[in-house]
Amino acid sequence: MAKTYAMVIGGQSVETKETFEVKNPSTGEIVGLAPNAKLVDLDAAVAAAAAAFETWSQKSDEDIQAACEEVTAKIAEHSEELAQLITLEQGKPLNGLGSRWEMGGAGAWAGYTSGLSLPMKVLQDNNEGQVELHRKPLGVVGSITPWNFPVMIAIWHMMPALRTGNTVVIKPSPYTPLSTIRLVEIMNEVLPAGVVNCVTGSDGAESIGAGMSSHPDIKKIVFTGSIGTGEKVARSAAETMKRMTLELGGNDAGIVLPDVDPAQIAEGLFWGGFINNGQTCAAMKRLYVHEDVYDEVCEHLVAFAKNIPLGDGMSEDVILGPVQNQMQFNKVKELVDAAKDKGRVLLGGEPGEGLFFPPTIVADLENDDALVREEQFGPALPIIKYSHVDDAIAQANQSENGLGGSVWSQDIEKAKEVASKMQCGSVWINKHGAIQPNAPFGGVKKSGIGVEFGEEGLQEYTDIQVIFS
Ligand code: NAD
């Protein structure tokens, strides 16, 4: 019998009458039954978070920091348990850049964020008076997360909110709610009741995410997901003038300059594109390669990719798992099928059993082919040949997205010059997607509003109050 999970509201486990099934993408088996909340449950969670805010926000900075450090320790203690649950519901393997790696990231971000602070700044102190800038918490923060990195993204949202004195209601994706529920249960072992609450819903008749975006007592939404849903969040958040951080879709380009050593960059190119099976916001989703090294880059990339073991993520030998859900699988299949008529399939191309789709590499595509133009969010990488670097930059920038990008070259100064012309929030040189807790991360254009991580990310969970005396 699959376990029935409960919401966490005001420090209590709260069951719902209705539940929905969460399935293992590797096997189709039911991993657990998740609570299918109604909007009244959301109201109860927001009320609990608002009540907890009264005391949590008044705690000293040292006490809040100490509590965040206790949360970090709890995450480390339960790391393997959470990794197993992530693999079961998300599909990514335990090993490789899989769920244990995700838990390592969650721990690193929690620890680093706990150590940050936003002390009062004196802007002026002279005969004409004193001016102080204070950072104040907002109140209840609503966190809405996607299914690709369920625990790590939950930590990215919740830890800076808590560290700055806010309380939280989190709503995970209906595809991966169980690891978030368990994470919030664990956090509640050390946090006061109501500081972190979790409500899950199936995105059916009553959308909890939509309810959060318009809720009058939620003061900020931090949302990670698709551009389409992000636009809806922004529209309904406008009515209550909510603060927002939106981390949305990406269609990151990688540009390979003619001076690279193709054998040396093959592994980095592969993981740039195929991390988490390509289901990563800042994965490399289009690769532009100079004609001088085009054939060799394709050859070495395929040679590396064809040896990656694919299978059920619970097996210790597996490095890539299935696509997470049927909708995403269909999208990848459709884009790959369309690309077959336009380009040359160098690897993969045919779906496997169930939700398994092998790493697929399609060469000789053009910028307006669908696999290049659209965010595939799956294990399929299009390669485009170019002759002049300015054309490659122009093609890379021809997108409504602007999350990340990368430049591959032995000449770092030349690579930085190309990087500066790319319209995106992060550019990596000779790697792709390597985010870190001390560097702000966010998208330009339609890839989002605001940043996460570092001091700049922390500031987004506060309002400024200036005191003139
Ligand atoms: P999605 O937009 O379908 O869902 C994201 C979340 O929004 C889920 O929890 C969902 O239940 C909720 N939701 C659904 N309808 C809503 C509504 N009307 N109002 C508010 N919330 C609602 O995205 P997804 O398929 O889960 O994730 C994939 C997308 O997320 C990709 O486009 C990817 O690029 C993006 N992503 C971005 C980042 C980043 O940091 N920029 C990180 C991870 C994923």
Coordinates of C-alpha atoms and ligand atoms in Angstrom, one line a residue:
M1 CA 0.0 0.0 0.0
A2 CA 1.4 3.4 -1.0
K3 CA 1.8 5.8 1.9
T4 CA -0.6 8.7 2.2
Y5 CA 1.1 12.0 2.9
A6 CA -0.4 15.0 4.7
M7 CA 0.0 18.8 4.4
V8 CA 2.0 20.6 7.0
I9 CA 0.0 23.6 8.5
G10 CA 0.9 25.4 11.7
G11 CA 3.3 22.6 12.7
Q12 CA 0.7 19.9 12.4
S13 CA 0.2 17.1 9.8
V14 CA -3.2 17.8 8.2
E15 CA -4.8 15.2 6.0
T16 CA -7.2 16.0 3.1
K17 CA -10.3 14.1 2.1
E18 CA -9.0 13.8 -1.5
T19 CA -5.6 12.7 -2.5
F20 CA -3.8 12.2 -5.9
E21 CA -1.3 9.6 -7.0
V22 CA 2.4 10.4 -7.4
K23 CA 4.0 7.9 -9.8
N24 CA 7.6 6.8 -10.3
P25 CA 8.6 7.8 -13.9
S26 CA 10.9 4.8 -14.2
T27 CA 8.4 2.1 -13.4
G28 CA 4.9 3.7 -13.4
E29 CA 4.4 2.5 -9.8
I30 CA 2.6 4.6 -7.2
V31 CA 5.2 6.2 -4.9
G32 CA 2.6 7.8 -2.6
L33 CA -0.7 9.6 -2.3
A34 CA -0.4 13.4 -2.0
P35 CA -3.0 15.7 -0.4
N36 CA -5.3 17.4 -2.9
A37 CA -5.8 20.7 -1.0
K38 CA -8.7 23.1 -1.5
L39 CA -8.4 26.8 -1.3
V40 CA -9.7 26.7 2.3
D41 CA -6.6 24.7 3.2
L42 CA -4.5 27.3 1.6
D43 CA -6.3 30.0 3.7
A44 CA -5.5 28.0 6.8
A45 CA -1.8 27.7 5.9
V46 CA -1.5 31.4 5.1
A47 CA -3.2 32.2 8.5
A48 CA -0.8 29.9 10.3
A49 CA 2.2 31.6 8.5
A50 CA 0.8 35.1 9.3
A51 CA 0.4 34.2 13.0
A52 CA 3.9 32.8 13.1
F53 CA 5.3 35.9 11.4
E54 CA 4.4 38.0 14.5
T55 CA 7.0 36.3 16.6
W56 CA 9.4 35.0 14.0
S57 CA 10.0 38.4 12.5
Q58 CA 10.8 39.9 16.0
K59 CA 13.5 37.4 16.8
S60 CA 17.1 38.7 16.9
D61 CA 19.2 38.3 13.8
E62 CA 21.4 35.9 15.7
D63 CA 18.5 33.7 16.8
I64 CA 17.2 33.5 13.2
Q65 CA 20.6 32.6 11.9
A66 CA 21.0 29.9 14.6
A67 CA 17.6 28.5 13.6
C68 CA 18.6 28.4 9.9
E69 CA 21.8 26.6 10.8
E70 CA 19.7 24.0 12.7
V71 CA 17.6 23.6 9.5
T72 CA 20.8 23.1 7.6
A73 CA 22.0 20.4 10.0
K74 CA 18.6 18.6 9.7
I75 CA 18.8 18.6 5.9
A76 CA 22.3 16.9 6.2
E77 CA 20.9 14.4 8.6
H78 CA 18.1 13.4 6.3
S79 CA 20.0 13.8 3.0
E80 CA 19.9 10.1 1.9
E81 CA 16.2 9.7 2.8
L82 CA 15.3 12.7 0.8
A83 CA 17.6 11.7 -2.1
Q84 CA 15.7 8.3 -2.3
L85 CA 12.4 10.0 -2.3
I86 CA 13.5 12.5 -5.0
T87 CA 14.6 9.6 -7.2
L88 CA 11.4 7.7 -6.7
E89 CA 9.1 10.6 -7.7
Q90 CA 11.3 12.6 -10.0
G91 CA 13.1 9.8 -11.8
K92 CA 16.6 11.2 -11.7
P93 CA 19.3 8.7 -10.6
L94 CA 20.7 8.5 -7.1
N95 CA 24.2 8.9 -8.6
G96 CA 25.9 11.1 -11.2
L97 CA 24.4 14.6 -11.2
G98 CA 21.3 13.1 -9.7
S99 CA 19.4 13.2 -6.4
R100 CA 22.4 12.8 -4.0
W101 CA 24.0 15.7 -5.9
E102 CA 20.8 17.7 -5.6
M103 CA 20.8 17.1 -1.8
G104 CA 24.5 18.2 -1.7
G105 CA 23.4 21.4 -3.4
A106 CA 20.4 21.9 -1.1
G107 CA 22.8 21.5 1.9
A108 CA 25.4 23.9 0.4
W109 CA 22.7 26.6 -0.3
A110 CA 21.1 26.2 3.1
G111 CA 24.4 26.6 4.8
Y112 CA 25.6 29.5 2.8
T113 CA 22.3 31.4 3.0
S114 CA 22.2 30.9 6.8
G115 CA 25.5 32.7 7.1
L116 CA 24.4 35.8 5.1
S117 CA 23.0 38.9 6.7
L118 CA 21.7 42.3 5.7
P119 CA 22.8 44.7 8.5
M120 CA 21.5 48.3 8.7
K121 CA 23.5 50.7 6.5
V122 CA 24.3 54.2 7.5
L123 CA 23.9 56.3 4.3
Q124 CA 24.8 59.6 6.0
D125 CA 26.1 60.7 9.4
N126 CA 27.1 64.3 9.6
N127 CA 26.0 67.7 10.9
E128 CA 23.0 67.7 8.7
G129 CA 21.7 64.5 10.2
Q130 CA 21.8 60.7 10.1
V131 CA 20.2 58.5 7.4
E132 CA 19.8 54.8 8.1
L133 CA 18.7 52.1 5.6
H134 CA 16.9 49.2 7.2
R135 CA 15.8 45.9 5.5
K136 CA 12.5 44.6 6.8
P137 CA 10.8 41.3 6.2
L138 CA 7.7 41.3 4.0
G139 CA 5.4 38.8 5.9
V140 CA 4.1 35.6 4.4
V141 CA 6.1 34.4 1.3
G142 CA 4.4 32.0 -1.1
S143 CA 6.8 29.6 -2.9
I144 CA 5.7 27.8 -6.0
T145 CA 8.2 25.2 -7.3
P146 CA 8.6 23.0 -10.5
W147 CA 9.4 19.3 -10.8
N148 CA 12.9 19.3 -12.0
F149 CA 14.9 19.9 -8.8
P150 CA 12.1 19.7 -6.2
V151 CA 14.2 19.9 -3.0
M152 CA 17.0 22.2 -4.2
I153 CA 14.6 24.8 -5.6
A154 CA 12.5 24.6 -2.4
I155 CA 15.6 25.4 -0.4
W156 CA 16.5 28.3 -2.8
H157 CA 13.1 29.8 -2.1
M158 CA 12.6 29.1 1.6
M159 CA 16.0 29.7 3.2
P160 CA 16.4 33.3 2.1
A161 CA 12.8 34.0 3.1
L162 CA 13.4 32.6 6.6
R163 CA 16.8 34.1 7.0
T164 CA 15.3 37.6 6.5
G165 CA 12.5 37.0 9.0
N166 CA 9.6 36.0 6.7
T167 CA 7.4 32.9 7.1
V168 CA 6.5 30.6 4.2
V169 CA 3.8 28.6 2.5
I170 CA 5.2 26.3 -0.2
K171 CA 3.4 24.6 -3.0
P172 CA 5.4 22.0 -4.9
S173 CA 4.6 20.7 -8.4
P174 CA 1.9 18.0 -8.5
Y175 CA 4.5 15.7 -10.2
T176 CA 7.0 15.8 -7.2
P177 CA 5.2 16.9 -4.0
L178 CA 6.3 14.2 -1.7
S179 CA 10.0 15.1 -1.1
T180 CA 8.9 18.7 -0.4
I181 CA 6.3 17.6 2.2
R182 CA 9.0 15.5 3.8
L183 CA 11.5 18.3 3.7
V184 CA 8.9 20.7 5.4
E185 CA 8.2 18.0 8.1
I186 CA 11.9 17.8 8.8
M187 CA 12.2 21.6 9.0
N188 CA 9.3 21.7 11.4
E189 CA 11.3 19.5 13.9
V190 CA 13.4 22.6 14.6
L191 CA 11.4 25.6 13.6
P192 CA 8.5 27.2 15.5
A193 CA 5.0 26.1 14.4
G194 CA 3.7 27.9 11.3
V195 CA 7.1 29.3 10.1
V196 CA 7.1 26.9 7.2
N197 CA 3.9 25.3 5.8
C198 CA 3.3 23.0 2.9
V199 CA 0.1 22.7 0.8
T200 CA -0.1 20.4 -2.2
G201 CA -2.7 20.3 -5.0
S202 CA -3.2 18.4 -8.3
D203 CA -3.7 21.6 -10.4
G204 CA -7.3 20.4 -10.9
A205 CA -10.4 22.5 -10.4
E206 CA -8.9 24.6 -7.6
S207 CA -5.4 25.7 -8.5
I208 CA -3.5 26.3 -5.3
G209 CA -0.8 28.2 -7.3
A210 CA -3.4 30.6 -8.7
G211 CA -4.9 31.0 -5.2
M212 CA -1.5 31.9 -3.8
S213 CA -0.8 34.5 -6.6
S214 CA -3.9 36.4 -5.8
H215 CA -4.0 35.8 -2.0
P216 CA -4.3 39.1 -0.1
D217 CA -2.2 37.9 2.9
I218 CA 0.7 36.6 0.8
K219 CA 3.1 39.5 0.4
K220 CA 5.6 38.0 -2.1
I221 CA 5.6 35.1 -4.6
V222 CA 8.8 33.4 -5.4
F223 CA 8.0 31.3 -8.5
T224 CA 10.2 28.9 -10.6
G225 CA 8.5 27.4 -13.6
S226 CA 7.5 28.1 -17.2
I227 CA 7.2 31.5 -18.8
G228 CA 3.4 30.9 -19.5
T229 CA 2.7 30.2 -15.8
G230 CA 5.0 33.0 -14.7
E231 CA 2.9 35.5 -16.8
K232 CA -0.2 34.3 -15.1
V233 CA 1.4 34.7 -11.7
A234 CA 2.5 38.2 -12.5
R235 CA -1.0 39.2 -13.7
S236 CA -2.8 38.0 -10.6
A237 CA -0.1 39.3 -8.2
A238 CA -0.6 42.8 -9.6
E239 CA -3.9 43.2 -7.8
T240 CA -2.3 43.0 -4.4
M241 CA 1.0 44.6 -5.4
K242 CA 3.0 41.5 -4.3
R243 CA 6.7 41.4 -4.5
M244 CA 7.8 38.8 -7.0
T245 CA 10.9 36.8 -8.0
L246 CA 10.2 34.9 -11.2
E247 CA 12.7 32.3 -12.4
L248 CA 11.3 31.2 -15.7
G249 CA 12.2 29.2 -18.8
G250 CA 15.5 29.3 -20.7
N251 CA 16.8 28.4 -24.1
D252 CA 20.5 28.7 -23.4
A253 CA 22.9 28.9 -26.2
G254 CA 26.5 27.6 -26.2
I255 CA 28.9 29.1 -28.7
V256 CA 32.0 27.1 -29.6
L257 CA 34.9 29.2 -31.0
P258 CA 37.3 27.7 -33.6
D259 CA 40.3 27.4 -31.2
V260 CA 38.9 24.7 -29.0
D261 CA 40.2 21.2 -28.5
P262 CA 37.1 19.1 -29.3
A263 CA 38.2 16.1 -27.3
Q264 CA 38.8 18.2 -24.2
I265 CA 35.4 20.0 -24.2
A266 CA 33.2 17.0 -25.1
E267 CA 32.4 16.0 -21.5
G268 CA 31.6 19.6 -20.4
L269 CA 29.4 20.1 -23.5
F270 CA 27.5 16.9 -22.8
W271 CA 26.7 17.7 -19.1
G272 CA 26.0 21.3 -20.0
G273 CA 23.2 20.0 -22.3
F274 CA 22.1 16.8 -20.6
I275 CA 22.3 17.5 -16.8
N276 CA 19.1 16.1 -15.3
N277 CA 18.2 14.8 -18.8
G278 CA 18.1 18.4 -20.1
Q279 CA 15.3 19.1 -17.7
T280 CA 17.2 22.0 -16.2
C281 CA 16.3 25.7 -16.6
A282 CA 19.9 26.7 -17.3
A283 CA 20.9 23.6 -19.4
M284 CA 22.5 24.3 -22.8
K285 CA 19.6 23.9 -25.2
R286 CA 21.2 25.0 -28.5
L287 CA 24.9 24.6 -29.6
Y288 CA 26.5 26.8 -32.2
V289 CA 29.8 25.4 -33.5
H290 CA 32.3 27.1 -35.8
E291 CA 32.7 25.3 -39.2
D292 CA 36.5 24.7 -38.6
V293 CA 35.8 22.4 -35.7
Y294 CA 32.2 21.4 -36.4
D295 CA 32.7 17.8 -37.5
E296 CA 35.3 17.0 -34.7
V297 CA 33.1 18.6 -32.0
C298 CA 30.1 16.5 -33.1
E299 CA 32.2 13.4 -33.3
H300 CA 33.7 13.7 -29.8
L301 CA 30.4 14.8 -28.2
V302 CA 28.6 11.7 -29.6
A303 CA 31.5 9.4 -28.6
F304 CA 31.1 10.7 -25.0
A305 CA 27.3 10.6 -25.0
K306 CA 26.8 7.1 -26.3
N307 CA 28.4 5.5 -23.2
I308 CA 26.1 7.1 -20.6
P309 CA 24.1 4.4 -18.7
L310 CA 20.4 5.0 -18.8
G311 CA 17.8 3.3 -16.5
D312 CA 15.9 3.1 -13.3
G313 CA 17.4 5.8 -11.1
M314 CA 17.3 3.6 -8.0
S315 CA 20.0 1.4 -9.6
E316 CA 23.5 2.5 -8.3
D317 CA 25.0 2.1 -11.8
V318 CA 22.6 4.5 -13.7
I319 CA 23.7 8.0 -14.6
L320 CA 20.6 9.2 -16.5
G321 CA 17.0 8.4 -15.8
P322 CA 13.7 8.8 -17.6
V323 CA 11.9 12.0 -18.7
Q324 CA 9.8 13.0 -15.7
N325 CA 6.3 13.0 -17.1
Q326 CA 4.3 12.1 -20.1
M327 CA 3.6 15.7 -21.2
Q328 CA 7.3 16.5 -21.2
F329 CA 8.1 13.2 -23.0
N330 CA 5.5 14.1 -25.7
K331 CA 7.0 17.5 -26.2
V332 CA 10.5 16.1 -26.6
K333 CA 9.3 13.4 -29.0
E334 CA 7.4 15.9 -31.1
L335 CA 10.4 18.3 -31.4
V336 CA 12.8 15.5 -32.2
D337 CA 10.5 14.0 -34.9
A338 CA 10.2 17.4 -36.5
A339 CA 14.0 17.9 -36.4
K340 CA 14.6 14.5 -38.2
D341 CA 13.3 16.0 -41.4
K342 CA 15.5 19.1 -41.1
G343 CA 18.8 17.8 -39.7
R344 CA 21.0 14.8 -39.2
V345 CA 20.4 12.6 -36.1
L346 CA 23.9 11.7 -34.8
L347 CA 22.7 9.9 -31.7
G348 CA 19.4 8.6 -30.3
G349 CA 16.2 10.0 -31.8
E350 CA 13.9 7.0 -31.0
P351 CA 12.0 6.8 -27.7
G352 CA 12.7 3.8 -25.4
E353 CA 10.3 2.0 -23.1
G354 CA 7.9 4.0 -21.0
L355 CA 9.2 7.5 -20.3
F356 CA 12.8 6.7 -21.3
F357 CA 14.2 8.8 -24.1
P358 CA 17.9 8.3 -25.0
P359 CA 20.3 11.3 -25.2
T360 CA 19.6 12.6 -28.7
I361 CA 21.9 14.9 -30.7
V362 CA 20.7 16.4 -34.0
A363 CA 23.2 18.3 -36.2
D364 CA 22.8 20.6 -39.2
L365 CA 19.8 22.5 -37.9
E366 CA 18.9 26.1 -38.5
N367 CA 17.9 28.8 -36.1
D368 CA 14.2 28.7 -37.0
D369 CA 13.8 24.9 -36.6
A370 CA 11.5 24.1 -33.7
L371 CA 14.1 22.2 -31.7
V372 CA 16.3 25.2 -31.8
R373 CA 13.7 27.9 -31.3
E374 CA 11.6 26.2 -28.5
E375 CA 12.6 25.1 -25.0
Q376 CA 12.8 21.3 -25.3
F377 CA 13.4 20.8 -21.6
G378 CA 14.6 17.2 -22.3
P379 CA 17.4 15.0 -23.6
A380 CA 17.8 16.4 -27.1
L381 CA 20.5 18.8 -28.2
P382 CA 20.4 20.7 -31.6
I383 CA 23.7 21.7 -33.2
I384 CA 24.0 24.6 -35.6
K385 CA 27.1 25.3 -37.8
Y386 CA 28.3 28.9 -38.2
S387 CA 31.1 30.7 -40.1
H388 CA 31.3 34.1 -38.3
V389 CA 31.1 34.6 -34.6
D390 CA 29.0 37.7 -34.9
D391 CA 26.3 35.6 -36.7
A392 CA 26.4 33.0 -33.9
I393 CA 25.9 35.7 -31.3
A394 CA 23.1 37.3 -33.3
Q395 CA 21.4 33.9 -33.6
A396 CA 21.9 33.1 -29.9
N397 CA 20.3 36.4 -29.0
Q398 CA 17.3 35.8 -31.3
S399 CA 15.2 34.5 -28.5
E400 CA 12.6 35.7 -26.0
N401 CA 14.6 33.9 -23.4
G402 CA 17.7 35.2 -21.6
L403 CA 18.6 32.9 -18.8
G404 CA 22.2 31.6 -19.4
G405 CA 24.7 31.0 -22.1
S406 CA 28.3 29.7 -22.6
V407 CA 31.3 30.3 -24.7
W408 CA 33.9 27.6 -25.4
S409 CA 37.5 28.7 -26.2
Q410 CA 41.1 28.5 -25.2
D411 CA 41.3 32.3 -25.3
I412 CA 39.6 33.5 -22.1
E413 CA 39.7 37.2 -23.0
K414 CA 38.2 36.5 -26.4
A415 CA 35.5 34.3 -24.8
K416 CA 34.7 37.1 -22.3
E417 CA 34.3 39.6 -25.2
V418 CA 31.7 37.2 -26.8
A419 CA 30.1 36.7 -23.4
S420 CA 29.5 40.4 -22.9
K421 CA 27.5 40.5 -26.2
M422 CA 25.2 37.7 -25.1
Q423 CA 21.7 38.7 -23.8
C424 CA 21.4 36.6 -20.7
G425 CA 21.7 36.7 -17.0
S426 CA 24.7 34.3 -16.6
V427 CA 27.5 33.3 -19.1
W428 CA 29.9 30.5 -18.4
I429 CA 33.2 30.0 -20.1
N430 CA 34.2 26.4 -20.9
K431 CA 31.3 25.1 -18.8
H432 CA 27.6 25.6 -18.7
G433 CA 25.1 26.0 -15.9
A434 CA 27.5 26.0 -13.0
I435 CA 25.5 28.1 -10.5
Q436 CA 26.8 28.8 -7.0
P437 CA 25.3 30.1 -3.8
N438 CA 27.3 33.3 -3.7
A439 CA 26.6 34.5 -7.2
P440 CA 23.2 36.1 -8.2
F441 CA 21.3 34.0 -10.7
G442 CA 18.4 35.2 -12.8
G443 CA 17.1 35.8 -16.3
V444 CA 16.8 38.8 -18.6
K445 CA 14.0 39.2 -21.2
K446 CA 11.2 36.7 -20.6
S447 CA 13.4 34.4 -18.5
G448 CA 12.3 36.2 -15.3
I449 CA 12.3 39.1 -12.9
G450 CA 14.8 39.5 -10.1
V451 CA 17.6 37.2 -9.0
E452 CA 18.2 34.4 -6.4
F453 CA 21.3 33.7 -4.4
G454 CA 23.9 35.8 -2.7
E455 CA 23.2 39.1 -1.0
E456 CA 21.3 40.4 -4.0
G457 CA 19.0 37.4 -3.8
L458 CA 18.5 37.9 -0.1
Q459 CA 17.5 41.5 -0.5
E460 CA 14.5 40.4 -2.6
Y461 CA 12.8 39.1 0.5
T462 CA 12.9 42.5 2.2
D463 CA 11.4 46.0 1.8
I464 CA 13.6 49.0 2.5
Q465 CA 12.8 51.5 5.2
V466 CA 14.9 54.6 5.5
I467 CA 15.0 56.5 8.8
F468 CA 16.1 60.1 8.7
S469 CA 17.0 61.7 12.0
Ligands
NAD1 P1 5.1 25.0 -14.7 O1 5.0 26.5 -15.0 O2 4.2 24.1 -15.5 O3 4.7 24.7 -13.2 C1 5.5 25.4 -12.1 C2 4.6 25.4 -10.9 O4 3.5 26.3 -11.1 C3 4.0 24.1 -10.4 O5 4.1 24.0 -9.0 C4 2.6 24.3 -10.9 O6 1.7 23.5 -10.1 C5 2.3 25.7 -10.6 N1 1.2 26.3 -11.3 C6 0.4 25.8 -12.3 N2 -0.6 26.7 -12.7 C7 -0.4 27.8 -11.9 C8 -1.1 29.0 -11.9 N3 -2.1 29.3 -12.7 N4 -0.6 29.9 -11.0 C9 0.4 29.7 -10.2 N5 1.1 28.5 -10.2 C10 0.7 27.6 -11.1 O7 6.6 24.6 -14.9 P2 7.2 23.1 -14.8 O8 6.8 22.3 -16.0 O9 7.0 22.5 -13.4 O10 8.8 23.4 -14.9 C11 9.4 23.5 -16.1 C12 9.7 25.0 -16.5 O11 10.3 25.6 -15.4 C13 10.7 25.1 -17.6 O12 10.2 26.1 -18.5 C14 12.0 25.5 -17.0 O13 12.8 26.2 -17.8 C15 11.5 26.3 -15.8 N6 12.5 26.4 -14.8 C16 13.1 27.6 -14.5 C17 14.1 27.7 -13.6 C18 14.8 28.9 -13.3 O14 15.5 29.1 -12.3 N7 14.8 29.9 -14.2 C19 14.4 26.5 -12.8 C20 13.7 25.4 -13.0 C21 12.7 25.3 -14.0

